[in-house]
Amino acid sequence: MRITCIGGGPAGLYFALLMKQQNPAHQVTVLERNKSGDTFGWGVVFSDQTLGAMREADAKTADAILNAFNHWDDIEVHMQGRTLRSGGHGFCGIGRMKLLNILQARCVELGVDLRYECDVADDEGLDADIIIACDGLNSRIRNKYAATYQPDIDLRQCRFVWLGTTKLFDAFTFDFQKTEQGWFQAHAYKFDDTHSTFIVETPESVWRAAGLEAMSKEEGIAFCEHLFAKVLDGHKLISNAAHLRGSAQWIRFPRVVCKNWVHHNGRAPVVLMGDAAHTAHFSIGSGTKLALEDAIALARDIEQAGGDLEAALAAYQASRSVEVLRIQNAARNSTEWFENVERHARLAPEQFAYSLLTRSQRISHENLRLRDSAYMDQFETWLAARSGLPAQSGVPPMFTPFKLRELTLKNRVVVSPMAQYSCVDGLPGDYHLMHLGARAAGGASLVFAEMTAPSAEGRITPGCPGLYTDEQGEAWGRIVDFVHHHSSAKIAMQLGHSGAKGSTRLGWEGIDQPLPEGNWPLISASAQQYLDGVSQTSRAMSRAEMDQVLADFCAATERAARAGFDWLELHCAHGYLLSSFLSPLTNRREDEYGGSLENRLRFPLEVFKAMRALWPQERPMSVRISAHDWVEGGNTPEDAVQMAAAFKAAGADLIDVSSGQVSKQERPRYGRMWQTPFSESIRNRVGIATMAVGAISEADHVNSIIAAGRADLCAIARPHLANPAWTLSEAARIGYTGRVGLDWPKPYLSGKSQLEKEFERQRAAAAAAAGASQDEANKALGV
């Protein structure tokens, strides 16, 4: 093949040498607009995993790079006069110029045609079978064929400057410094025997307030030297961007993602690679890492396709777009963490450092333990003491106690309220006794009844429970007594009115579909139809109807208290009645209950305050909110912070942080623990306890969330449907056999040791597969 790479950075050079190595008959040309030896930037970072992939692709190049790398295992965090260090992270740094020199030399050795000072504006006139557009972040090729590639470029909120220093750091170092204007952070690492990279980053608002926009380049560098003087130890900061003047050296990171990576121009396919195709924030690695992995993938796909170039390109886009999206999701989490240091700085330094280490959600609690068990033992001991336990290690965060008002929960696991559609006339029966009783015996600290209506018209379906009659109150009291007598779990009631989403079929008969007959009238903040052309249309509530609903909630609150529930939650989320007041998508009122967020909060707060006045003062009360409507013009996470603050001022003890289900036009961004960032924002900005929900399915998730201060409790839904004893099972799976926060029902104890041994065998088998010695595997097995 005739292959032309536009751009002589790492992507173009590495792809060129891999293709030439694959088949010396290939005619491979690299066109680079700069002179040989020109480069910008300082050092780049790779993980051990990337180096392994490079070794497999081309051992000779990998060896040359490895010999020039500076390797380190430790991450060091400097915060509020404290230094916290953890190991086992496995990173390597190399100077960008050194890396380019190695790749250039290997290209020459293999016979690649390297051409410098070739400023190629586009692909016109290039005679090739395939053209690789690796012309960088500001790719002119990508811009030319933007209609095909469909790039999405998001400029992030922080400004950063890429500098160097002669201070040699022996760990990847994060240093955080607070100024009158706000927080600055430095990312620093050694990349050769004489220099380290030193990146300074801060939110744009802080950058402007500090006056950096008006400073010369020299003044800006002096500002950073003064700010980070302690960690620099008298060493100077250096810029090698001679072409930049003044504040131009401070840039905002552009997140680039392209829908398509291949353009067919009728002559040769034009393929994006490296920064031209995608970017990922420097806080989780480097664009160079992704570029080299792109090159490896495309070279492999071409070889495996056996001459079918179209198949190879399809495979390349399919595999790399998915992998890059995964990394970009992690990078988004990491980017947002650094954009909000002010929020995390409210944590104690120990928890701040842990939050930083797990910010991308790619590194979990148990992964940190594998990397540095001593660090984790020390951190867990500190966290246990913060939870009121005697100083001791070996208690996972999920099994630490949690206290609100006079109620103490034995651990941090909650069974979510989950609709069961199994009542008759709102009356819970034996099914609910079995359902909630089994989960209370399964190890969770708190079991929620499903959303329960304060009136018959407030039910979602005819099968949903109510608390609008004394008979229902007595039936709930029977269930509460059972939970209290047969477990150490607490039990919570969640009260909510369905609003415009009521009068529908049972979940398995057609969720959100109206009843074929027997429908009841619907009310909401404003007239609406939840499913266009399908649902009933609700009417806007009158003041008299608002008074009646408030009275219904108060009566249900009193019944819940008499039934003996330990905890009460008001449901103000998911498009139900009170949620319809909160969201501008569903509240179009023109009276004092519509318009501004303050007005939209008015009726939900009236209901909450009336309930709080009736609910026993020693018992906690929470509110569930939708922290994001996921629709343009709807509530945002910033609105959620204001809502949480208002409910806190009204006496709420905890915010149950969910999102969405307000409009069918929503476009949520799903993923592991995908709603946890909303919980973290509310918890650390408002200063109120939160409960995280959404795709939390493993003990590792719960431990990471609690340890990082992202929530105080984790509500687990679907896993508890599949396994009522999820908490007991997860304890055995991670090897926790302690008694703190965990108690097995006495009749089940005979199954405890068997379950623990089975998981122990599985862990030993995994360790053996990962390279543990047979003696280590036998020891883990108890042989």
Short mmCIF file of C-alpha atoms in Angstrom, two decimals, residues 39-451:
data_model
loop_
_atom_site.label_atom_id
_atom_site.label_comp_id
_atom_site.label_asym_id
_atom_site.label_seq_id
_atom_site.Cartn_x
_atom_site.Cartn_y
_atom_site.Cartn_z
CA THR A 39 8.58 20.35 19.39
CA PHE A 40 6.48 21.88 22.11
CA GLY A 41 5.60 20.63 25.56
CA TRP A 42 7.69 18.86 28.13
CA GLY A 43 7.11 15.30 29.25
CA VAL A 44 4.38 12.78 28.45
CA VAL A 45 3.03 10.01 30.68
CA PHE A 46 2.19 6.38 29.92
CA SER A 47 0.76 3.66 32.10
CA ASP A 48 2.38 0.24 32.40
CA GLN A 49 -0.57 -1.15 30.41
CA THR A 50 0.21 1.08 27.41
CA LEU A 51 3.87 0.06 27.53
CA GLY A 52 2.80 -3.59 27.45
CA ALA A 53 0.76 -2.97 24.29
CA MET A 54 3.72 -1.20 22.67
CA ARG A 55 6.05 -4.06 23.49
CA GLU A 56 3.67 -6.50 21.83
CA ALA A 57 3.38 -4.29 18.74
CA ASP A 58 7.11 -3.56 18.28
CA ALA A 59 9.52 -4.79 20.93
CA LYS A 60 12.51 -2.89 19.59
CA THR A 61 10.83 0.50 19.75
CA ALA A 62 9.34 -0.34 23.14
CA ASP A 63 12.75 -1.26 24.52
CA ALA A 64 14.26 2.00 23.31
CA ILE A 65 11.43 3.95 24.94
CA LEU A 66 11.62 1.94 28.14
CA ASN A 67 15.33 2.61 28.46
CA ALA A 68 14.62 6.33 28.30
CA PHE A 69 11.65 6.31 30.65
CA ASN A 70 11.54 7.50 34.23
CA HIS A 71 9.33 5.09 36.14
CA TRP A 72 7.53 5.74 39.41
CA ASP A 73 4.86 4.02 41.48
CA ASP A 74 3.89 6.72 43.97
CA ILE A 75 1.38 9.55 43.90
CA GLU A 76 1.90 12.35 46.40
CA VAL A 77 -0.83 14.83 47.35
CA HIS A 78 0.01 18.13 49.06
CA MET A 79 -3.03 19.71 50.69
CA GLN A 80 -3.46 22.15 53.59
CA GLY A 81 0.08 21.62 54.86
CA ARG A 82 -0.23 17.83 54.72
CA THR A 83 1.54 15.37 52.42
CA LEU A 84 -0.23 12.09 51.67
CA ARG A 85 1.42 9.38 49.60
CA SER A 86 0.25 6.12 48.07
CA GLY A 87 2.07 3.62 45.88
CA GLY A 88 1.63 0.94 43.25
CA HIS A 89 0.30 3.20 40.50
CA GLY A 90 2.81 2.27 37.79
CA PHE A 91 3.48 5.28 35.53
CA CYS A 92 6.31 6.29 33.24
CA GLY A 93 7.39 9.71 32.02
CA ILE A 94 9.48 10.58 28.99
CA GLY A 95 10.42 13.87 27.35
CA ARG A 96 8.36 14.58 24.25
CA MET A 97 11.48 15.38 22.24
CA LYS A 98 13.18 12.15 23.35
CA LEU A 99 10.10 10.15 22.36
CA LEU A 100 9.97 11.78 18.93
CA ASN A 101 13.67 11.14 18.40
CA ILE A 102 13.25 7.44 19.15
CA LEU A 103 10.27 7.13 16.80
CA GLN A 104 12.02 9.12 14.07
CA ALA A 105 15.15 6.95 14.29
CA ARG A 106 13.09 3.77 14.11
CA CYS A 107 11.21 5.13 11.06
CA VAL A 108 14.51 5.87 9.29
CA GLU A 109 15.82 2.42 10.17
CA LEU A 110 12.74 0.77 8.62
CA GLY A 111 12.75 2.93 5.50
CA VAL A 112 9.88 5.35 6.18
CA ASP A 113 10.05 8.49 4.03
CA LEU A 114 10.16 11.38 6.55
CA ARG A 115 9.61 14.83 5.06
CA TYR A 116 9.89 17.95 7.21
CA GLU A 117 8.74 21.52 6.52
CA CYS A 118 5.85 20.13 4.46
CA ASP A 119 2.87 22.26 5.46
CA VAL A 120 0.03 20.20 4.03
CA ALA A 121 -3.23 22.15 4.30
CA ASP A 122 -5.42 19.30 3.05
CA ASP A 123 -5.37 15.99 1.21
CA GLU A 124 -5.58 17.40 -2.34
CA GLY A 125 -2.86 16.09 -4.63
CA LEU A 126 -1.74 13.31 -2.30
CA ASP A 127 -1.27 10.09 -4.23
CA ALA A 128 -1.95 7.32 -1.69
CA ASP A 129 -4.14 4.33 -0.97
CA ILE A 130 -4.83 5.57 2.57
CA ILE A 131 -4.27 8.95 4.19
CA ILE A 132 -3.83 9.25 7.94
CA ALA A 133 -4.88 12.64 9.30
CA CYS A 134 -2.86 12.93 12.49
CA ASP A 135 -2.38 16.68 12.24
CA GLY A 136 -3.22 17.41 15.84
CA LEU A 137 -5.79 19.10 17.99
CA ASN A 138 -6.53 21.85 15.47
CA SER A 139 -6.64 19.41 12.55
CA ARG A 140 -7.23 21.16 9.25
CA ILE A 141 -8.27 17.86 7.68
CA ARG A 142 -10.92 17.32 10.34
CA ASN A 143 -12.18 20.86 9.80
CA LYS A 144 -12.32 20.39 6.02
CA TYR A 145 -14.46 17.26 6.28
CA ALA A 146 -16.35 18.28 9.39
CA ALA A 147 -19.65 17.25 7.79
CA THR A 148 -18.36 13.67 7.69
CA TYR A 149 -16.43 13.48 10.95
CA GLN A 150 -19.03 15.49 12.92
CA PRO A 151 -16.64 16.69 15.62
CA ASP A 152 -17.97 17.85 18.99
CA ILE A 153 -15.54 20.20 20.76
CA ASP A 154 -16.16 21.18 24.37
CA LEU A 155 -13.87 23.83 25.90
CA ARG A 156 -13.51 22.97 29.58
CA GLN A 157 -13.72 25.43 32.49
CA CYS A 158 -10.10 25.55 33.68
CA ARG A 159 -7.12 27.44 32.31
CA PHE A 160 -3.77 25.66 32.42
CA VAL A 161 -0.17 26.31 31.45
CA TRP A 162 2.38 23.63 30.57
CA LEU A 163 5.74 24.45 32.15
CA GLY A 164 8.93 22.68 33.16
CA THR A 165 11.32 22.80 36.11
CA THR A 166 14.68 21.42 37.16
CA LYS A 167 13.12 20.20 40.42
CA LEU A 168 13.09 16.39 40.11
CA PHE A 169 9.97 14.89 41.67
CA ASP A 170 10.25 11.29 42.87
CA ALA A 171 6.46 10.79 42.71
CA PHE A 172 3.62 12.04 40.55
CA THR A 173 2.88 15.12 42.62
CA PHE A 174 -0.31 17.12 43.05
CA ASP A 175 0.06 20.37 44.96
CA PHE A 176 -2.99 22.49 45.88
CA GLN A 177 -2.69 26.12 46.89
CA LYS A 178 -5.50 28.45 47.93
CA THR A 179 -5.39 32.15 47.09
CA GLU A 180 -7.82 34.97 47.85
CA GLN A 181 -9.32 34.36 44.42
CA GLY A 182 -9.62 30.56 44.69
CA TRP A 183 -7.69 27.32 44.24
CA PHE A 184 -4.73 26.58 41.97
CA GLN A 185 -3.32 23.09 41.47
CA ALA A 186 -0.06 21.78 40.05
CA HIS A 187 0.46 18.42 38.33
CA ALA A 188 4.17 17.57 38.39
CA TYR A 189 6.29 14.58 37.36
CA LYS A 190 9.88 13.84 36.39
CA PHE A 191 10.45 12.82 32.77
CA ASP A 192 14.26 12.74 32.45
CA ASP A 193 17.39 13.13 34.55
CA THR A 194 17.27 16.91 34.55
CA HIS A 195 13.66 18.09 34.22
CA SER A 196 10.11 17.61 35.40
CA THR A 197 6.82 18.66 33.82
CA PHE A 198 4.93 21.24 35.89
CA ILE A 199 1.34 21.97 34.83
CA VAL A 200 -0.53 24.72 36.66
CA GLU A 201 -4.33 24.68 36.44
CA THR A 202 -7.19 26.77 37.86
CA PRO A 203 -10.81 27.62 36.96
CA GLU A 204 -11.04 30.44 34.45
CA SER A 205 -12.92 32.64 36.91
CA VAL A 206 -10.05 32.31 39.40
CA TRP A 207 -7.48 32.88 36.64
CA ARG A 208 -9.15 36.14 35.66
CA ALA A 209 -9.67 37.28 39.26
CA ALA A 210 -5.97 36.69 39.98
CA GLY A 211 -5.06 39.05 37.13
CA LEU A 212 -3.24 36.45 35.04
CA GLU A 213 -5.10 37.47 31.91
CA ALA A 214 -3.29 40.82 31.92
CA MET A 215 0.15 39.50 32.89
CA SER A 216 3.07 38.99 30.55
CA LYS A 217 4.41 35.48 30.16
CA GLU A 218 7.28 36.27 32.54
CA GLU A 219 4.92 37.75 35.12
CA GLY A 220 2.64 34.70 34.90
CA ILE A 221 5.56 32.34 35.46
CA ALA A 222 6.76 34.43 38.42
CA PHE A 223 3.26 34.28 39.89
CA CYS A 224 3.31 30.46 39.70
CA GLU A 225 6.83 30.26 41.14
CA HIS A 226 5.75 32.29 44.13
CA LEU A 227 2.51 30.33 44.62
CA PHE A 228 4.21 26.92 44.47
CA ALA A 229 7.51 27.98 46.06
CA LYS A 230 7.37 25.33 48.78
CA VAL A 231 6.99 22.34 46.46
CA LEU A 232 9.48 23.82 43.95
CA ASP A 233 12.17 24.03 46.63
CA GLY A 234 13.87 27.09 45.12
CA HIS A 235 13.81 25.79 41.54
CA LYS A 236 12.57 28.00 38.70
CA LEU A 237 9.72 27.34 36.28
CA ILE A 238 10.59 27.30 32.58
CA SER A 239 8.54 27.80 29.42
CA ASN A 240 9.60 26.36 26.08
CA ALA A 241 6.69 27.93 24.18
CA ALA A 242 8.68 30.82 22.76
CA HIS A 243 6.04 31.35 20.08
CA LEU A 244 3.43 32.32 22.71
CA ARG A 245 3.09 35.73 24.31
CA GLY A 246 1.46 36.83 27.58
CA SER A 247 -1.69 35.06 28.65
CA ALA A 248 -1.74 33.02 25.41
CA GLN A 249 0.30 30.37 27.18
CA TRP A 250 -2.75 29.73 29.40
CA ILE A 251 -5.29 27.66 27.48
CA ARG A 252 -8.57 25.87 28.10
CA PHE A 253 -8.61 22.15 27.44
CA PRO A 254 -10.74 21.21 24.42
CA ARG A 255 -12.45 17.84 24.70
CA VAL A 256 -12.75 16.52 21.14
CA VAL A 257 -14.93 13.60 20.09
CA CYS A 258 -15.82 12.67 16.51
CA LYS A 259 -18.85 10.65 15.47
CA ASN A 260 -17.01 9.24 12.44
CA TRP A 261 -13.30 8.66 11.93
CA VAL A 262 -13.13 7.86 8.20
CA HIS A 263 -13.89 10.09 5.20
CA HIS A 264 -14.09 8.74 1.65
CA ASN A 265 -13.12 11.40 -0.88
CA GLY A 266 -13.35 9.21 -4.00
CA ARG A 267 -9.58 8.69 -4.12
CA ALA A 268 -8.31 7.37 -0.79
CA PRO A 269 -9.95 7.06 2.63
CA VAL A 270 -8.87 9.82 5.02
CA VAL A 271 -8.59 8.42 8.54
CA LEU A 272 -8.38 10.42 11.78
CA MET A 273 -5.85 9.43 14.41
CA GLY A 274 -4.65 10.87 17.72
CA ASP A 275 -5.68 14.36 18.81
CA ALA A 276 -7.35 14.95 15.45
CA ALA A 277 -9.90 12.26 16.38
CA HIS A 278 -10.17 12.70 20.15
CA THR A 279 -8.68 14.22 23.26
CA ALA A 280 -8.69 13.18 26.92
CA HIS A 281 -7.75 15.50 29.75
CA PHE A 282 -4.10 15.33 30.83
CA SER A 283 -5.13 14.48 34.39
CA ILE A 284 -5.71 10.82 33.47
CA GLY A 285 -2.71 10.38 31.18
CA SER A 286 -1.73 11.88 27.85
CA GLY A 287 -3.07 12.27 24.36
CA THR A 288 0.15 10.63 23.25
CA LYS A 289 -0.93 7.41 24.95
CA LEU A 290 -4.22 7.40 23.03
CA ALA A 291 -2.45 8.26 19.77
CA LEU A 292 -0.03 5.34 20.07
CA GLU A 293 -2.89 2.99 20.92
CA ASP A 294 -4.76 4.25 17.81
CA ALA A 295 -1.73 3.41 15.69
CA ILE A 296 -1.44 -0.07 17.20
CA ALA A 297 -5.14 -0.75 16.60
CA LEU A 298 -5.24 0.38 12.97
CA ALA A 299 -2.04 -1.47 12.06
CA ARG A 300 -3.43 -4.62 13.66
CA ASP A 301 -6.81 -4.28 11.93
CA ILE A 302 -5.17 -3.80 8.53
CA GLU A 303 -3.05 -6.90 9.02
CA GLN A 304 -5.98 -9.01 10.19
CA ALA A 305 -8.24 -7.85 7.35
CA GLY A 306 -5.96 -9.54 4.79
CA GLY A 307 -6.11 -6.76 2.20
CA ASP A 308 -9.72 -5.69 2.79
CA LEU A 309 -9.07 -2.06 3.68
CA GLU A 310 -12.74 -1.18 4.12
CA ALA A 311 -13.18 -3.98 6.66
CA ALA A 312 -10.04 -2.86 8.47
CA LEU A 313 -11.23 0.74 8.74
CA ALA A 314 -14.65 -0.36 9.96
CA ALA A 315 -13.02 -2.51 12.63
CA TYR A 316 -10.69 0.33 13.63
CA GLN A 317 -13.49 2.84 14.11
CA ALA A 318 -15.70 0.33 15.89
CA SER A 319 -13.08 -0.76 18.41
CA ARG A 320 -11.27 2.51 19.03
CA SER A 321 -14.36 4.72 19.24
CA VAL A 322 -15.71 2.52 22.03
CA GLU A 323 -12.40 2.37 23.89
CA VAL A 324 -11.80 6.11 23.51
CA LEU A 325 -15.33 6.87 24.71
CA ARG A 326 -14.65 4.77 27.81
CA ILE A 327 -11.46 6.72 28.49
CA GLN A 328 -13.16 10.04 27.74
CA ASN A 329 -15.90 9.22 30.24
CA ALA A 330 -13.23 8.63 32.87
CA ALA A 331 -11.45 11.79 31.71
CA ARG A 332 -14.68 13.77 32.04
CA ASN A 333 -15.01 12.64 35.65
CA SER A 334 -11.38 13.58 36.30
CA THR A 335 -11.71 16.93 34.53
CA GLU A 336 -14.81 17.86 36.50
CA TRP A 337 -13.04 16.92 39.74
CA PHE A 338 -10.23 19.39 39.05
CA GLU A 339 -12.72 22.04 37.93
CA ASN A 340 -14.36 21.79 41.37
CA VAL A 341 -11.44 21.66 43.81
CA GLU A 342 -13.25 24.26 45.95
CA ARG A 343 -15.95 21.66 46.59
CA HIS A 344 -13.56 18.83 47.49
CA ALA A 345 -11.33 21.07 49.61
CA ARG A 346 -14.00 20.96 52.31
CA LEU A 347 -13.02 17.34 52.94
CA ALA A 348 -10.31 16.40 55.42
CA PRO A 349 -6.92 15.99 53.68
CA GLU A 350 -7.10 12.17 54.04
CA GLN A 351 -10.46 12.00 52.30
CA PHE A 352 -9.48 14.69 49.80
CA ALA A 353 -6.51 12.60 48.67
CA TYR A 354 -8.64 9.45 48.42
CA SER A 355 -11.23 11.36 46.38
CA LEU A 356 -8.48 12.54 44.04
CA LEU A 357 -7.13 9.01 43.55
CA THR A 358 -10.58 7.62 42.69
CA ARG A 359 -11.87 10.67 40.78
CA SER A 360 -12.15 8.98 37.37
CA GLN A 361 -14.07 5.96 38.77
CA ARG A 362 -11.55 3.71 36.96
CA ILE A 363 -9.64 3.17 40.21
CA SER A 364 -11.82 1.62 42.89
CA HIS A 365 -11.45 0.89 46.58
CA GLU A 366 -10.21 -2.67 46.14
CA ASN A 367 -7.98 -1.61 43.26
CA LEU A 368 -6.29 0.86 45.59
CA ARG A 369 -5.85 -1.93 48.13
CA LEU A 370 -4.08 -4.05 45.50
CA ARG A 371 -1.81 -1.12 44.69
CA ASP A 372 -0.93 -0.19 48.27
CA SER A 373 -2.45 -2.23 51.10
CA ALA A 374 -0.56 -0.27 53.78
CA TYR A 375 -2.05 3.00 52.55
CA MET A 376 -5.54 1.48 52.54
CA ASP A 377 -5.18 0.04 56.05
CA GLN A 378 -4.15 3.45 57.33
CA PHE A 379 -6.98 5.22 55.50
CA GLU A 380 -9.67 2.73 56.62
CA THR A 381 -8.47 3.08 60.21
CA TRP A 382 -8.82 6.86 59.94
CA LEU A 383 -12.26 6.59 58.32
CA ALA A 384 -13.52 4.12 60.93
CA ALA A 385 -12.50 6.51 63.69
CA ARG A 386 -14.35 9.34 61.89
CA SER A 387 -17.47 7.16 61.95
CA GLY A 388 -17.26 6.75 65.70
CA LEU A 389 -15.60 3.34 65.82
CA PRO A 390 -12.54 2.59 67.94
CA ALA A 391 -9.42 3.14 65.83
CA GLN A 392 -9.07 -0.09 63.89
CA SER A 393 -8.26 -1.22 60.38
CA GLY A 394 -10.08 -3.85 58.39
CA VAL A 395 -13.57 -2.29 58.42
CA PRO A 396 -14.59 -1.42 54.85
CA PRO A 397 -16.27 2.00 54.53
CA MET A 398 -19.62 0.41 53.64
CA PHE A 399 -19.73 -1.27 57.07
CA THR A 400 -19.09 1.84 59.14
CA PRO A 401 -22.08 3.16 61.14
CA PHE A 402 -24.00 6.31 60.26
CA LYS A 403 -26.06 8.47 62.60
CA LEU A 404 -28.80 11.00 61.86
CA ARG A 405 -30.65 12.64 64.72
CA GLU A 406 -31.15 9.83 67.27
CA LEU A 407 -31.08 7.02 64.70
CA THR A 408 -27.90 5.01 64.11
CA LEU A 409 -27.63 2.76 61.05
CA LYS A 410 -25.27 -0.21 61.35
CA ASN A 411 -23.81 0.30 57.85
CA ARG A 412 -24.14 2.43 54.70
CA VAL A 413 -26.23 0.07 52.51
CA VAL A 414 -29.88 0.94 51.87
CA VAL A 415 -32.54 -1.09 50.05
CA SER A 416 -34.10 1.35 47.55
CA PRO A 417 -37.84 1.93 47.41
CA MET A 418 -38.95 -0.25 44.48
CA ALA A 419 -42.49 -0.45 43.12
CA GLN A 420 -43.95 -3.95 43.55
CA TYR A 421 -47.50 -3.39 42.25
CA SER A 422 -48.80 -6.01 44.68
CA CYS A 423 -51.40 -4.23 46.81
CA VAL A 424 -55.18 -4.41 46.70
CA ASP A 425 -56.89 -1.08 47.38
CA GLY A 426 -53.58 0.29 48.68
CA LEU A 427 -53.32 -2.37 51.39
CA PRO A 428 -49.91 -4.05 51.92
CA GLY A 429 -50.14 -7.72 52.83
CA ASP A 430 -48.13 -10.90 53.23
CA TYR A 431 -46.19 -10.23 50.02
CA HIS A 432 -44.79 -7.00 51.46
CA LEU A 433 -44.02 -8.71 54.75
CA MET A 434 -41.98 -11.29 52.82
CA HIS A 435 -40.40 -8.79 50.43
CA LEU A 436 -39.27 -6.21 53.00
CA GLY A 437 -38.60 -8.74 55.75
CA ALA A 438 -36.26 -10.79 53.56
CA ARG A 439 -34.24 -7.74 52.59
CA ALA A 440 -34.10 -6.51 56.18
CA ALA A 441 -32.57 -9.86 57.13
CA GLY A 442 -30.12 -9.60 54.23
CA GLY A 443 -27.64 -7.26 55.89
CA ALA A 444 -28.70 -3.78 54.72
CA SER A 445 -29.00 -1.14 57.42
CA LEU A 446 -32.15 0.54 56.12
CA VAL A 447 -35.03 -0.88 54.07
CA PHE A 448 -37.36 1.48 52.21
CA ALA A 449 -40.99 0.74 51.53
CA GLU A 450 -41.92 1.62 47.97
CA MET A 451 -43.45 5.03 47.20
#
